[in-house]
Coordinates of C-alpha atoms (C1' of nucleotides) in Angstrom, one line a residue:
Chain A
M1 CA 113.4 124.4 95.2
E2 CA 109.7 123.6 95.5
K3 CA 108.4 121.1 98.0
R4 CA 107.5 117.9 96.1
K5 CA 104.1 116.3 96.1
L6 CA 104.0 112.8 97.5
S7 CA 103.7 109.5 95.7
N8 CA 101.7 106.6 96.8
C9 CA 103.2 104.1 99.3
G10 CA 101.5 101.0 98.2
H11 CA 98.1 101.5 99.9
T12 CA 95.2 101.5 97.5
H13 CA 92.8 103.1 99.9
T14 CA 92.6 103.8 103.5
C15 CA 90.2 101.4 105.1
N16 CA 91.4 100.5 108.6
H17 CA 88.4 98.4 109.7
T18 CA 88.6 94.7 110.2
V19 CA 85.6 93.5 108.3
G20 CA 83.5 91.2 110.2
S21 CA 81.1 89.1 108.2
H22 CA 81.4 88.5 104.6
K23 CA 78.4 90.7 104.0
S24 CA 80.3 93.7 105.0
C25 CA 82.4 93.3 101.9
I26 CA 79.5 94.9 100.1
S27 CA 78.3 97.5 102.4
L28 CA 81.8 98.8 103.2
V29 CA 83.6 98.9 99.8
P30 CA 83.6 102.0 97.7
I31 CA 82.4 100.4 94.6
F32 CA 79.2 99.1 96.2
N33 CA 78.6 101.2 99.4
H34 CA 76.7 104.0 97.6
L35 CA 73.9 101.7 96.5
E36 CA 70.5 101.5 98.1
V37 CA 70.1 98.9 100.8
E38 CA 67.9 96.7 98.6
Q39 CA 70.4 96.8 95.9
M40 CA 73.2 95.8 98.2
D41 CA 71.0 93.0 99.5
E42 CA 70.5 91.7 96.0
I43 CA 74.2 91.6 95.4
M44 CA 75.0 90.1 98.8
K45 CA 72.9 87.1 97.8
T46 CA 75.4 86.3 95.0
V47 CA 78.4 86.8 97.3
Q48 CA 80.5 83.8 98.4
A49 CA 83.1 83.7 101.1
A50 CA 86.5 82.2 100.7
S51 CA 89.7 82.2 102.6
F52 CA 93.3 81.5 101.7
K53 CA 96.3 80.6 103.7
K54 CA 99.6 82.2 103.5
G55 CA 101.5 81.7 100.3
E56 CA 98.5 80.4 98.3
I57 CA 98.0 81.9 94.9
I58 CA 94.6 82.9 93.8
Y59 CA 95.3 82.9 90.2
Q60 CA 98.0 83.1 87.6
A61 CA 98.2 83.9 84.0
E62 CA 97.6 80.4 82.8
D63 CA 94.9 79.7 85.3
P64 CA 92.5 82.5 85.2
S65 CA 89.7 82.6 87.7
D66 CA 86.9 84.8 86.5
S67 CA 85.5 86.2 89.7
L68 CA 85.8 89.5 91.5
Y69 CA 87.6 89.2 94.8
I70 CA 87.0 91.7 97.6
V71 CA 89.5 91.5 100.5
N72 CA 87.8 91.0 103.8
Q73 CA 90.8 90.3 106.1
G74 CA 94.5 90.0 105.5
K75 CA 96.4 91.2 102.4
I76 CA 96.8 90.2 98.9
R77 CA 100.1 90.9 97.1
I78 CA 99.8 91.4 93.4
Y79 CA 102.8 90.8 91.2
R80 CA 103.2 91.6 87.6
L81 CA 105.5 89.5 85.4
S82 CA 107.8 91.2 83.0
D83 CA 108.3 89.8 79.5
S84 CA 111.3 87.8 80.7
G85 CA 109.3 86.3 83.6
K86 CA 110.7 88.4 86.4
E87 CA 108.1 89.6 88.8
Q88 CA 107.6 92.9 90.4
L89 CA 105.3 93.6 93.3
V90 CA 102.9 96.2 92.0
R91 CA 100.2 96.6 94.7
I92 CA 99.2 95.3 98.1
L93 CA 95.5 95.0 98.6
N94 CA 94.1 95.7 102.0
P95 CA 90.6 95.0 103.4
G96 CA 88.0 96.8 101.1
D97 CA 90.2 96.6 98.1
F98 CA 89.3 94.5 95.2
T99 CA 91.0 92.5 92.4
G100 CA 90.0 90.2 89.5
E101 CA 90.0 92.2 86.4
H102 CA 89.2 89.0 84.6
A103 CA 85.7 89.3 85.9
L104 CA 85.3 92.7 84.3
F105 CA 86.7 92.2 80.8
S106 CA 86.2 89.9 77.9
E107 CA 89.4 89.7 75.9
S108 CA 93.1 89.1 76.3
M109 CA 93.4 90.7 79.6
H110 CA 94.2 87.5 81.3
E111 CA 97.9 87.5 81.4
S112 CA 101.0 88.5 83.3
Y113 CA 99.5 88.6 86.7
A114 CA 100.1 86.6 89.8
E115 CA 98.6 87.2 93.2
A116 CA 99.8 85.8 96.5
M117 CA 97.9 85.7 99.8
V118 CA 98.7 86.3 103.4
D119 CA 96.1 84.6 105.4
T120 CA 93.3 86.3 103.7
S121 CA 89.5 86.0 103.7
V122 CA 87.8 87.3 100.6
C123 CA 84.3 87.8 99.2
V124 CA 83.8 86.4 95.7
I125 CA 81.3 87.6 93.1
R126 CA 81.2 85.5 89.9
R127 CA 81.6 87.1 86.6
L128 CA 78.1 86.5 85.3
D129 CA 76.5 88.0 88.4
L130 CA 78.8 91.0 88.3
Q131 CA 78.1 91.7 84.6
D132 CA 74.4 91.6 85.4
F133 CA 74.9 94.3 88.1
L134 CA 77.0 96.5 86.0
L135 CA 74.3 96.8 83.4
K136 CA 71.5 97.1 86.0
Y137 CA 73.3 99.7 88.1
P138 CA 75.4 101.9 86.1
S139 CA 76.8 103.7 89.0
I140 CA 78.8 100.7 89.9
S141 CA 80.6 101.0 86.7
L142 CA 81.3 104.6 87.4
K143 CA 82.8 103.7 90.7
I144 CA 84.9 101.0 89.2
L145 CA 85.9 103.4 86.5
E146 CA 87.1 105.9 89.2
E147 CA 89.0 103.2 90.9
F148 CA 90.8 102.2 87.7
A149 CA 91.5 105.8 86.9
S150 CA 93.1 106.2 90.2
R151 CA 95.1 103.0 89.8
L152 CA 96.1 104.2 86.4
K153 CA 97.2 107.5 87.5
Q154 CA 99.2 105.9 90.4
S155 CA 100.8 103.4 88.0
E156 CA 101.8 106.0 85.5
K157 CA 103.2 108.2 88.2
Q158 CA 105.3 105.2 89.4
T159 CA 106.4 104.5 85.8
A160 CA 107.5 108.1 85.5
Q161 CA 109.3 107.8 88.8
F162 CA 111.1 104.7 87.6
A163 CA 112.0 106.5 84.3
T164 CA 113.3 109.7 85.8
E165 CA 114.4 109.2 89.4
K166 CA 117.2 107.3 90.8
V167 CA 116.8 104.5 93.4
E168 CA 117.8 106.7 96.3
T169 CA 115.1 109.3 95.3
R170 CA 112.5 106.6 94.9
I171 CA 113.2 105.3 98.4
A172 CA 113.1 108.8 100.0
L173 CA 109.8 109.6 98.3
F174 CA 108.4 106.2 99.4
L175 CA 109.4 106.9 103.1
A176 CA 107.9 110.4 102.9
E177 CA 104.7 109.0 101.6
C178 CA 104.4 106.3 104.2
Y179 CA 105.1 108.9 106.9
D180 CA 102.5 111.2 105.4
Q181 CA 99.8 108.4 105.4
E182 CA 100.5 107.3 109.0
K183 CA 100.7 110.7 110.7
S184 CA 101.8 109.1 113.9
S185 CA 102.1 111.5 116.8
T186 CA 105.5 110.2 117.5
G187 CA 106.9 111.3 114.2
T188 CA 107.5 107.6 113.2
F189 CA 105.9 105.3 110.8
I190 CA 106.0 101.5 110.2
L191 CA 107.2 100.2 106.8
P192 CA 104.2 98.5 105.3
M193 CA 106.2 95.6 104.0
S194 CA 109.4 93.7 104.3
K195 CA 112.5 95.1 102.7
K196 CA 112.4 92.3 100.3
D197 CA 109.1 93.2 99.1
L198 CA 109.9 96.9 99.2
A199 CA 112.9 96.3 97.0
S200 CA 110.6 94.4 94.5
Y201 CA 108.1 97.3 94.6
L202 CA 110.8 100.0 94.1
G203 CA 112.8 98.0 91.5
T204 CA 115.9 97.5 93.4
T205 CA 117.6 95.1 95.8
P206 CA 117.3 94.5 99.5
E207 CA 121.0 95.3 99.9
T208 CA 120.5 98.7 98.2
I209 CA 117.5 99.5 100.5
S210 CA 119.6 98.6 103.6
R211 CA 122.5 100.9 102.4
K212 CA 120.2 103.8 101.4
L213 CA 118.4 103.7 104.7
A214 CA 121.8 103.8 106.5
D215 CA 122.8 106.7 104.3
L216 CA 119.6 108.6 105.0
E217 CA 120.2 108.0 108.7
E218 CA 123.7 109.2 108.5
Q219 CA 122.7 112.3 106.8
G220 CA 120.1 113.0 109.5
Y221 CA 116.9 112.7 107.5
I222 CA 115.6 109.6 109.4
K223 CA 116.3 107.4 112.4
R224 CA 115.7 103.8 112.3
K225 CA 114.0 102.8 115.7
T226 CA 113.4 99.1 115.1
N227 CA 113.6 97.0 112.0
K228 CA 110.2 98.2 110.7
R229 CA 109.7 101.5 112.6
I230 CA 111.4 104.6 111.3
E231 CA 111.4 108.2 112.6
V232 CA 111.3 111.0 110.2
L233 CA 113.6 113.8 111.4
N234 CA 113.6 116.1 108.3
L235 CA 110.6 115.5 105.9
D236 CA 111.4 118.4 103.7
G237 CA 114.9 117.2 103.2
L238 CA 113.7 113.8 102.2
L239 CA 111.5 115.3 99.5
L240 CA 114.5 117.1 97.9
I241 CA 116.7 114.1 97.5
Chain B
M1 CA 114.3 79.6 77.0
E2 CA 110.7 80.5 76.2
K3 CA 110.0 83.1 73.6
R4 CA 108.7 86.3 75.2
K5 CA 105.5 87.9 74.7
L6 CA 105.7 91.5 73.4
S7 CA 105.0 94.7 75.1
N8 CA 103.4 97.7 73.7
C9 CA 105.2 100.1 71.5
G10 CA 103.4 103.3 72.3
H11 CA 100.3 102.8 70.2
T12 CA 97.1 102.8 72.1
H13 CA 95.1 101.2 69.5
T14 CA 95.4 100.6 65.7
C15 CA 93.4 103.0 63.9
N16 CA 95.0 104.0 60.6
H17 CA 92.2 106.0 59.1
T18 CA 92.5 109.7 58.7
V19 CA 89.2 110.9 60.1
G20 CA 87.4 113.3 57.9
S21 CA 84.8 115.4 59.5
H22 CA 84.7 116.0 63.2
K23 CA 81.5 113.8 63.2
S24 CA 83.4 110.8 62.5
C25 CA 85.2 111.2 65.9
I26 CA 82.0 109.6 67.2
S27 CA 81.2 107.0 64.7
L28 CA 84.7 105.7 64.4
V29 CA 86.0 105.5 67.9
P30 CA 85.7 102.4 70.1
I31 CA 84.0 104.1 73.0
F32 CA 81.1 105.3 71.0
N33 CA 80.9 103.3 67.7
H34 CA 78.8 100.5 69.2
L35 CA 75.9 102.7 69.8
E36 CA 72.7 103.0 67.8
V37 CA 72.7 105.7 65.0
E38 CA 70.3 107.9 66.9
Q39 CA 72.4 107.8 70.0
M40 CA 75.4 108.7 68.0
D41 CA 73.5 111.6 66.5
E42 CA 72.6 112.8 69.9
I43 CA 76.2 112.7 71.0
M44 CA 77.4 114.4 67.9
K45 CA 75.2 117.5 68.6
T46 CA 77.3 118.2 71.6
V47 CA 80.7 117.7 69.9
Q48 CA 82.9 120.6 69.1
A49 CA 85.9 120.7 66.8
A50 CA 89.1 122.2 67.8
S51 CA 92.6 122.2 66.5
F52 CA 96.0 122.8 67.9
K53 CA 99.4 123.8 66.3
K54 CA 102.6 122.0 66.9
G55 CA 104.0 122.5 70.4
E56 CA 100.8 123.8 71.9
I57 CA 99.7 122.3 75.1
I58 CA 96.1 121.4 75.7
Y59 CA 96.3 121.4 79.5
Q60 CA 98.6 121.1 82.3
A61 CA 98.3 120.2 86.0
E62 CA 97.5 123.7 87.2
D63 CA 95.2 124.5 84.3
P64 CA 92.7 121.7 84.0
S65 CA 90.4 121.7 81.1
D66 CA 87.4 119.6 81.9
S67 CA 86.6 118.2 78.5
L68 CA 87.1 114.9 76.8
Y69 CA 89.3 115.1 73.6
I70 CA 89.2 112.7 70.8
V71 CA 92.0 112.8 68.3
N72 CA 90.8 113.5 64.8
Q73 CA 94.1 114.1 63.0
G74 CA 97.7 114.4 64.2
K75 CA 99.1 113.1 67.4
I76 CA 99.1 114.1 71.0
R77 CA 102.1 113.3 73.3
I78 CA 101.2 112.8 76.9
Y79 CA 103.8 113.4 79.5
R80 CA 103.8 112.6 83.2
L81 CA 105.6 114.6 85.6
S82 CA 107.6 112.9 88.4
D83 CA 107.6 114.3 91.8
S84 CA 110.7 116.4 91.2
G85 CA 109.2 117.8 88.0
K86 CA 111.1 115.7 85.4
E87 CA 108.8 114.5 82.7
Q88 CA 108.4 111.2 81.0
L89 CA 106.6 110.5 77.9
V90 CA 103.9 108.0 78.7
R91 CA 101.8 107.7 75.7
I92 CA 101.3 108.9 72.2
L93 CA 97.7 109.4 71.0
N94 CA 96.8 108.6 67.4
P95 CA 93.5 109.4 65.6
G96 CA 90.7 107.6 67.5
D97 CA 92.3 107.8 70.9
F98 CA 91.0 109.9 73.6
T99 CA 92.3 111.8 76.6
G100 CA 90.9 114.1 79.2
E101 CA 90.4 112.1 82.4
H102 CA 89.4 115.4 84.0
A103 CA 86.0 115.1 82.2
L104 CA 85.5 111.7 83.7
F105 CA 86.3 112.2 87.3
S106 CA 85.5 114.4 90.0
E107 CA 88.3 114.5 92.5
S108 CA 92.0 115.2 92.8
M109 CA 92.8 113.5 89.5
H110 CA 93.9 116.7 88.0
E111 CA 97.6 116.8 88.5
S112 CA 100.9 115.7 87.1
Y113 CA 99.9 115.6 83.5
A114 CA 100.9 117.6 80.5
E115 CA 100.0 117.1 76.9
A116 CA 101.8 118.4 73.8
M117 CA 100.3 118.6 70.3
V118 CA 101.6 117.9 66.9
D119 CA 99.3 119.8 64.5
T120 CA 96.3 118.1 65.8
S121 CA 92.6 118.3 65.2
V122 CA 90.4 117.0 68.0
C123 CA 86.8 116.7 68.9
V124 CA 85.7 117.9 72.2
I125 CA 82.9 116.8 74.5
R126 CA 82.3 118.8 77.5
R127 CA 82.2 117.3 81.0
L128 CA 78.6 117.9 81.7
D129 CA 77.4 116.4 78.4
L130 CA 79.6 113.4 78.9
Q131 CA 78.3 112.8 82.3
D132 CA 74.8 112.7 81.0
F133 CA 75.7 110.2 78.3
L134 CA 77.5 108.0 80.7
L135 CA 74.4 107.6 82.9
K136 CA 72.0 107.4 80.0
Y137 CA 74.0 104.8 78.1
P138 CA 75.8 102.5 80.5
S139 CA 77.6 100.7 77.7
I140 CA 79.8 103.7 77.1
S141 CA 81.0 103.4 80.6
L142 CA 81.8 99.8 80.0
K143 CA 83.8 100.7 76.9
I144 CA 85.7 103.3 78.7
L145 CA 86.3 100.9 81.5
E146 CA 87.7 98.4 79.1
E147 CA 90.0 101.1 77.6
F148 CA 91.1 102.1 81.1
A149 CA 91.8 98.5 82.1
S150 CA 93.8 98.1 78.9
R151 CA 95.9 101.2 79.8
L152 CA 96.3 100.1 83.3
K153 CA 97.5 96.7 82.2
Q154 CA 99.9 98.4 79.8
S155 CA 101.2 100.8 82.3
E156 CA 101.7 98.2 85.0
K157 CA 103.5 96.1 82.5
Q158 CA 105.7 98.9 81.6
T159 CA 106.4 99.6 85.3
A160 CA 107.4 96.0 85.9
Q161 CA 109.7 96.2 82.9
F162 CA 111.4 99.3 84.3
A163 CA 111.7 97.6 87.6
T164 CA 113.2 94.4 86.4
E165 CA 114.8 94.8 83.0
K166 CA 117.9 96.8 82.0
V167 CA 117.8 99.4 79.4
E168 CA 119.2 97.2 76.7
T169 CA 116.3 94.8 77.2
R170 CA 113.7 97.5 77.2
I171 CA 115.0 98.8 73.9
A172 CA 115.1 95.4 72.3
L173 CA 111.5 94.6 73.5
F174 CA 110.4 98.0 72.2
L175 CA 111.9 97.3 68.7
A176 CA 110.4 93.9 68.6
E177 CA 107.1 95.3 69.4
C178 CA 107.2 98.0 66.8
Y179 CA 108.3 95.3 64.2
D180 CA 105.4 93.1 65.3
Q181 CA 102.9 95.9 64.8
E182 CA 104.1 97.1 61.4
K183 CA 104.5 93.7 59.8
S184 CA 106.0 95.3 56.7
S185 CA 106.7 92.9 54.0
T186 CA 110.3 94.2 53.7
G187 CA 111.1 93.0 57.2
T188 CA 111.6 96.6 58.3
F189 CA 109.7 99.1 60.5
I190 CA 109.8 102.8 61.2
L191 CA 110.5 104.1 64.7
P192 CA 107.3 105.7 65.7
M193 CA 109.1 108.7 67.4
S194 CA 112.3 110.6 67.6
K195 CA 115.1 109.0 69.6
K196 CA 114.8 111.9 72.0
D197 CA 111.2 110.9 72.7
L198 CA 112.1 107.3 72.7
A199 CA 114.6 107.9 75.3
S200 CA 112.0 109.6 77.5
Y201 CA 109.5 106.9 77.0
L202 CA 112.0 104.2 77.9
G203 CA 113.6 106.0 80.8
T204 CA 117.0 106.5 79.3
T205 CA 119.0 109.0 77.3
P206 CA 119.3 109.6 73.5
E207 CA 123.0 108.7 73.8
T208 CA 122.2 105.3 75.2
I209 CA 119.6 104.6 72.5
S210 CA 122.2 105.4 69.9
R211 CA 124.8 103.2 71.4
K212 CA 122.4 100.2 72.1
L213 CA 121.2 100.4 68.6
A214 CA 124.8 100.2 67.3
D215 CA 125.4 97.3 69.5
L216 CA 122.3 95.4 68.4
E217 CA 123.4 96.1 64.8
E218 CA 126.9 94.8 65.5
Q219 CA 125.5 91.7 67.0
G220 CA 123.5 91.1 63.9
Y221 CA 120.0 91.4 65.4
I222 CA 119.0 94.5 63.4
K223 CA 120.2 96.7 60.5
R224 CA 119.6 100.5 60.4
K225 CA 118.5 101.4 57.0
T226 CA 117.8 105.1 57.4
N227 CA 117.6 107.2 60.6
K228 CA 114.1 106.0 61.4
R229 CA 113.8 102.7 59.4
I230 CA 115.2 99.6 60.9
E231 CA 115.3 96.1 59.5
V232 CA 114.8 93.2 61.8
L233 CA 117.3 90.4 61.1
N234 CA 116.7 88.1 64.1
L235 CA 113.5 88.7 66.0
D236 CA 113.8 85.7 68.3
G237 CA 117.2 86.8 69.2
L238 CA 116.0 90.3 70.1
L239 CA 113.4 88.8 72.5
L240 CA 116.0 86.9 74.4
I241 CA 118.2 90.0 75.2
Chain C
dT1 C1' 111.1 78.3 124.2
dG2 C1' 114.6 77.4 121.0
dA3 C1' 116.2 75.6 116.6
dA4 C1' 115.7 76.4 111.8
dA5 C1' 114.4 79.5 108.2
dA6 C1' 114.1 83.6 106.5
dT7 C1' 115.4 88.3 106.3
dC8 C1' 118.6 92.0 106.9
dT9 C1' 123.2 94.2 106.9
dT10 C1' 127.7 95.3 105.4
dG11 C1' 131.9 94.9 102.5
dA12 C1' 134.3 94.3 98.0
dT13 C1' 134.0 94.4 93.2
dG14 C1' 132.3 95.2 88.5
dA15 C1' 129.0 96.3 84.9
dA16 C1' 125.6 99.3 83.1
dG17 C1' 124.5 103.3 81.8
dG18 C1' 124.4 108.5 82.8
dT19 C1' 126.9 113.0 81.9
dC20 C1' 129.6 116.2 79.4
dA21 C1' 131.7 117.6 75.2
dA22 C1' 132.7 117.6 70.3
dT23 C1' 131.2 116.3 65.7
dT24 C1' 128.0 114.9 62.2
dA25 C1' 123.4 114.5 60.4
dT26 C1' 118.8 115.8 59.8
dT27 C1' 114.9 118.9 60.0
dT28 C1' 112.9 123.3 59.8
dA29 C1' 111.7 127.6 58.1
dA30 C1' 113.1 131.9 55.8
Chain D
dT1 C1' 117.7 126.2 48.5
dT2 C1' 120.2 127.4 52.0
dA3 C1' 121.2 128.9 56.8
dA4 C1' 119.9 127.9 61.4
dA5 C1' 118.1 125.0 64.7
dT6 C1' 117.4 120.7 66.3
dA7 C1' 118.5 115.8 66.6
dA8 C1' 121.8 111.9 66.5
dT9 C1' 126.3 109.9 67.2
dT10 C1' 130.7 108.8 69.3
dG11 C1' 134.2 109.1 72.8
dA12 C1' 136.0 109.7 77.6
dC13 C1' 134.9 109.5 82.1
dC14 C1' 132.6 108.6 86.4
dT15 C1' 128.4 107.7 89.3
dT16 C1' 125.0 104.5 90.7
dC17 C1' 123.8 100.4 92.0
dA18 C1' 123.6 95.1 91.2
dT19 C1' 126.0 91.0 92.4
dC20 C1' 128.3 87.8 95.4
dA21 C1' 129.5 86.5 99.9
dA22 C1' 129.7 86.3 104.8
dG23 C1' 127.7 87.4 109.1
dA24 C1' 124.0 89.2 112.1
dT25 C1' 119.4 89.7 113.3
dT26 C1' 114.6 88.7 113.2
dT27 C1' 110.7 85.6 112.4
dT28 C1' 108.5 81.3 112.3
dC29 C1' 106.6 77.2 114.2
dA30 C1' 107.4 72.7 116.4

DNA sequence: TGAAAATCTTGATGAAGGTCAATTATTTAA
DNA sequence: TTAAATAATTGACCTTCATCAAGATTTTCA
């Protein structure tokens, strides 16, 4: 059987720096960092800094803020609400990632989202300012378009995975992806979120995650070193589960 | 309990006309129809017509075409391939919808897609032409961005549904959505695809679709009139399943 | 640090739905 | 229009995984 391609493990883009001042929001993130220095300066003037404590919620469906948020430090967890109100973790934003589709679109896009913070500092660009820039510098739109296309691809891939693979396979693919992204020399990687969150992300329960990891260990694919750190013993095997 | 909001039933946008000439591809579709007449004329010059017979495949992962396709007549079914190669129906394009992300982006977006035709005529804009227009007329990018944002929202919603709702609920929500979109005076609607396709779209099997429809009928929520036509007897009930 | 809270693990059980197989209905194309 | 192909239905069975519960471990923060 052919070796599988890997799916995404919840990282939206790799950006390991810890952003210093709120200005670096602009100069370091992909959607702006291709601009000329003067153009970035112009945008920086409109940027405001903000920070959130753990557990705070930036916005929810009923309470739409209309700004674009760029993560400076910390993480933002983005949940989507299903029709019956159950929530699924769809993405975790790391420094350099952005959110706030409300700022980008007019219509009825303002629903079914919730976002939770983990001691985060962000840069904020208000809707009106952003709209100006989009028209003035078309290349920003193209960058955002690229980002959206990438997210869309990722989301559809995940949907297809939900539709066609069983939980065990989804977990195995997730582990392989995480391992692939960390490329630690020790042959190990760290789970990027709690098993509770992971269960939400993969559409299963913490109990099942526990059990499947135990199974995978028993079958010799992985070895659990600590709670969060996992050693991969047989990557190819993982990808064929 | 609160009445649920509806999810999408596979239509990307409502566009009932049957497009006549290939020129109307430009003047009728949302991503172009806001332009000035001269601008549309300019784009029309670069448009080529093409048609496909049932079962043909426009492109696949390994064989990326690099054009933007706008559906003129017929339908295009878009499948996504999971990591293990199983495919899921993710979207059905109707006249006015477009596809061909390859034309829009540079990098490694060219994978895991397949598209199948049903006697379709399409308009084709080549990548290089399109790139010119995007830079020349920024508003096209904004329109495409809006379309992508909408698809992304839809896709994430569907992912959340897969992650949190059981098959029975997904089917019920799908029926309610279809009914909502058709608004037939008879209280009925027509399933927009075969049950085989529907099973693929909803991540289940044709057998389960059959059984669940029978259940829903027995419980008095719906009545199957013919193979494809379904009468809705209790919409609110459907939404609470 | 140490107590409280949160998370994780493991077991027992049951429900939901997938698979296989046989039959019936519908669609396609000659 | 009819034969062949495809799709849909129904039944029997069985796998997967969610749920509930109880205990162990890790994390938090006073």
